[in-house]
C-alpha positions as protocol buffer text, in pm:
chain_id: "A"
residue {
  index: 1
  type: MET
  ca { x: 14843 y: 18322 z: 2453 }
}
residue {
  index: 2
  type: ASP
  ca { x: 14996 y: 17980 z: 2435 }
}
residue {
  index: 3
  type: ARG
  ca { x: 15338 y: 17924 z: 2594 }
}
residue {
  index: 4
  type: GLN
  ca { x: 15458 y: 17804 z: 2253 }
}
residue {
  index: 5
  type: GLU
  ca { x: 15424 y: 18159 z: 2123 }
}
residue {
  index: 6
  type: ILE
  ca { x: 15704 y: 18275 z: 2355 }
}
residue {
  index: 7
  type: VAL
  ca { x: 16074 y: 18229 z: 2287 }
}
residue {
  index: 8
  type: ILE
  ca { x: 16349 y: 18273 z: 2546 }
}
residue {
  index: 9
  type: GLU
  ca { x: 16667 y: 18435 z: 2422 }
}
residue {
  index: 10
  type: GLN
  ca { x: 16993 y: 18543 z: 2580 }
}
residue {
  index: 11
  type: VAL
  ca { x: 17094 y: 18902 z: 2514 }
}
residue {
  index: 12
  type: THR
  ca { x: 17450 y: 18922 z: 2381 }
}
residue {
  index: 13
  type: ILE
  ca { x: 17441 y: 19238 z: 2168 }
}
residue {
  index: 14
  type: PHE
  ca { x: 17338 y: 19589 z: 2270 }
}
residue {
  index: 15
  type: SER
  ca { x: 17024 y: 19733 z: 2118 }
}
residue {
  index: 16
  type: SER
  ca { x: 16833 y: 20046 z: 2217 }
}
residue {
  index: 17
  type: GLU
  ca { x: 16504 y: 19859 z: 2182 }
}
residue {
  index: 18
  type: ILE
  ca { x: 16609 y: 19587 z: 2425 }
}
residue {
  index: 19
  type: ALA
  ca { x: 16765 y: 19834 z: 2670 }
}
residue {
  index: 20
  type: GLU
  ca { x: 16441 y: 20033 z: 2683 }
}
residue {
  index: 21
  type: ALA
  ca { x: 16231 y: 19718 z: 2728 }
}
residue {
  index: 22
  type: VAL
  ca { x: 16456 y: 19606 z: 3016 }
}
residue {
  index: 23
  type: ARG
  ca { x: 16421 y: 19949 z: 3178 }
}
residue {
  index: 24
  type: LYS
  ca { x: 16042 y: 19923 z: 3160 }
}
residue {
  index: 25
  type: LEU
  ca { x: 16043 y: 19572 z: 3304 }
}
residue {
  index: 26
  type: ALA
  ca { x: 16284 y: 19670 z: 3583 }
}
residue {
  index: 27
  type: GLN
  ca { x: 16047 y: 19946 z: 3692 }
}
residue {
  index: 28
  type: GLN
  ca { x: 15785 y: 19678 z: 3757 }
}
residue {
  index: 29
  type: LEU
  ca { x: 16014 y: 19514 z: 4014 }
}
residue {
  index: 30
  type: GLY
  ca { x: 15924 y: 19773 z: 4275 }
}
residue {
  index: 31
  type: ASN
  ca { x: 16060 y: 20073 z: 4459 }
}
residue {
  index: 32
  type: ASN
  ca { x: 16428 y: 19970 z: 4441 }
}
residue {
  index: 33
  type: TYR
  ca { x: 16446 y: 20054 z: 4070 }
}
residue {
  index: 34
  type: LEU
  ca { x: 16735 y: 20275 z: 3966 }
}
residue {
  index: 35
  type: PRO
  ca { x: 16762 y: 20394 z: 3605 }
}
residue {
  index: 36
  type: LEU
  ca { x: 16984 y: 20171 z: 3391 }
}
residue {
  index: 37
  type: THR
  ca { x: 17210 y: 20368 z: 3157 }
}
residue {
  index: 38
  type: ASP
  ca { x: 17318 y: 20237 z: 2817 }
}
residue {
  index: 39
  type: SER
  ca { x: 17667 y: 20197 z: 2964 }
}
residue {
  index: 40
  type: ASP
  ca { x: 17529 y: 19990 z: 3254 }
}
residue {
  index: 41
  type: PHE
  ca { x: 17334 y: 19776 z: 3009 }
}
residue {
  index: 42
  type: ARG
  ca { x: 17640 y: 19713 z: 2790 }
}
residue {
  index: 43
  type: GLU
  ca { x: 17843 y: 19616 z: 3097 }
}
residue {
  index: 44
  type: LEU
  ca { x: 17570 y: 19377 z: 3204 }
}
residue {
  index: 45
  type: ILE
  ca { x: 17547 y: 19191 z: 2874 }
}
residue {
  index: 46
  type: GLN
  ca { x: 17925 y: 19183 z: 2817 }
}
residue {
  index: 47
  type: SER
  ca { x: 18000 y: 19029 z: 3155 }
}
residue {
  index: 48
  type: PRO
  ca { x: 18114 y: 18666 z: 3126 }
}
residue {
  index: 49
  type: THR
  ca { x: 17932 y: 18582 z: 3449 }
}
residue {
  index: 50
  type: SER
  ca { x: 17596 y: 18750 z: 3384 }
}
residue {
  index: 51
  type: PHE
  ca { x: 17324 y: 18622 z: 3157 }
}
residue {
  index: 52
  type: LEU
  ca { x: 17021 y: 18832 z: 3068 }
}
residue {
  index: 53
  type: LEU
  ca { x: 16736 y: 18615 z: 2941 }
}
residue {
  index: 54
  type: LEU
  ca { x: 16436 y: 18769 z: 2768 }
}
residue {
  index: 55
  type: ALA
  ca { x: 16096 y: 18625 z: 2689 }
}
residue {
  index: 56
  type: ARG
  ca { x: 15969 y: 18747 z: 2354 }
}
residue {
  index: 57
  type: ASP
  ca { x: 15626 y: 18709 z: 2197 }
}
residue {
  index: 58
  type: VAL
  ca { x: 15687 y: 18542 z: 1860 }
}
residue {
  index: 59
  type: SER
  ca { x: 15398 y: 18707 z: 1676 }
}
residue {
  index: 60
  type: THR
  ca { x: 15444 y: 19066 z: 1799 }
}
residue {
  index: 61
  type: LYS
  ca { x: 15819 y: 19054 z: 1880 }
}
residue {
  index: 62
  type: GLN
  ca { x: 15732 y: 19233 z: 2208 }
}
residue {
  index: 63
  type: ILE
  ca { x: 15952 y: 19161 z: 2509 }
}
residue {
  index: 64
  type: ALA
  ca { x: 15728 y: 19002 z: 2771 }
}
residue {
  index: 65
  type: GLY
  ca { x: 15969 y: 18929 z: 3055 }
}
residue {
  index: 66
  type: MET
  ca { x: 16326 y: 18895 z: 3176 }
}
residue {
  index: 67
  type: LEU
  ca { x: 16549 y: 18707 z: 3417 }
}
residue {
  index: 68
  type: MET
  ca { x: 16906 y: 18771 z: 3531 }
}
residue {
  index: 69
  type: LEU
  ca { x: 17132 y: 18474 z: 3591 }
}
residue {
  index: 70
  type: ALA
  ca { x: 17477 y: 18506 z: 3748 }
}
residue {
  index: 71
  type: ILE
  ca { x: 17721 y: 18217 z: 3750 }
}
residue {
  index: 72
  type: TYR
  ca { x: 18042 y: 18235 z: 3949 }
}
residue {
  index: 73
  type: ARG
  ca { x: 18321 y: 18011 z: 4067 }
}
residue {
  index: 74
  type: ILE
  ca { x: 18422 y: 17926 z: 4422 }
}
residue {
  index: 75
  type: PRO
  ca { x: 18720 y: 17701 z: 4501 }
}
residue {
  index: 76
  type: TYR
  ca { x: 18542 y: 17370 z: 4470 }
}
residue {
  index: 77
  type: THR
  ca { x: 18246 y: 17432 z: 4237 }
}
residue {
  index: 78
  type: ARG
  ca { x: 18044 y: 17677 z: 4031 }
}
residue {
  index: 79
  type: LYS
  ca { x: 17745 y: 17850 z: 4182 }
}
residue {
  index: 80
  type: ALA
  ca { x: 17462 y: 18050 z: 4034 }
}
residue {
  index: 81
  type: TYR
  ca { x: 17182 y: 18271 z: 4142 }
}
residue {
  index: 82
  type: ILE
  ca { x: 16872 y: 18399 z: 3971 }
}
residue {
  index: 83
  type: ASP
  ca { x: 16763 y: 18757 z: 4018 }
}
residue {
  index: 84
  type: ASP
  ca { x: 16518 y: 19010 z: 3876 }
}
residue {
  index: 85
  type: VAL
  ca { x: 16257 y: 18774 z: 3736 }
}
residue {
  index: 86
  type: VAL
  ca { x: 15977 y: 18990 z: 3601 }
}
residue {
  index: 87
  type: VAL
  ca { x: 15699 y: 18944 z: 3349 }
}
residue {
  index: 88
  type: ASP
  ca { x: 15524 y: 19248 z: 3206 }
}
residue {
  index: 89
  type: ALA
  ca { x: 15181 y: 19296 z: 3362 }
}
residue {
  index: 90
  type: ALA
  ca { x: 15015 y: 19248 z: 3021 }
}
residue {
  index: 91
  type: PHE
  ca { x: 15169 y: 18899 z: 2988 }
}
residue {
  index: 92
  type: ARG
  ca { x: 15127 y: 18756 z: 3337 }
}
residue {
  index: 93
  type: LYS
  ca { x: 14953 y: 18427 z: 3427 }
}
residue {
  index: 94
  type: ARG
  ca { x: 15069 y: 18259 z: 3105 }
}
residue {
  index: 95
  type: GLY
  ca { x: 15364 y: 18052 z: 3223 }
}
residue {
  index: 96
  type: ILE
  ca { x: 15631 y: 18294 z: 3101 }
}
residue {
  index: 97
  type: ALA
  ca { x: 15820 y: 18310 z: 3432 }
}
residue {
  index: 98
  type: THR
  ca { x: 15832 y: 17929 z: 3429 }
}
residue {
  index: 99
  type: LEU
  ca { x: 15981 y: 17934 z: 3078 }
}
residue {
  index: 100
  type: LEU
  ca { x: 16244 y: 18184 z: 3191 }
}
residue {
  index: 101
  type: LEU
  ca { x: 16332 y: 17973 z: 3495 }
}
residue {
  index: 102
  type: GLU
  ca { x: 16351 y: 17653 z: 3289 }
}
residue {
  index: 103
  type: LYS
  ca { x: 16593 y: 17820 z: 3044 }
}
residue {
  index: 104
  type: ALA
  ca { x: 16807 y: 17954 z: 3332 }
}
residue {
  index: 105
  type: LEU
  ca { x: 16828 y: 17611 z: 3492 }
}
residue {
  index: 106
  type: ALA
  ca { x: 16935 y: 17461 z: 3159 }
}
residue {
  index: 107
  type: THR
  ca { x: 17215 y: 17717 z: 3115 }
}
């Protein structure tokens, strides 16, 4: 797979398909996984300070990875942190995490 076959998109609208894909990716993060309800997912994508970025294979439309970005304000500046970067095991070693990080840094 060529990196050009992957698009990075921000999730702004709830969909069952995306929620299920995020659940499957989150399970690959390790033992700290807790099930994400549809309500939790809606809250996450509706938050003005949270940004869920997904990597999607252009040809198959399959979700290959995700990254959470949180941006918040302190008195003198804005700060951000990146969390939950995961690429599905079937898509690893193809530069997808780098694409996710590059998109987060450009946000």
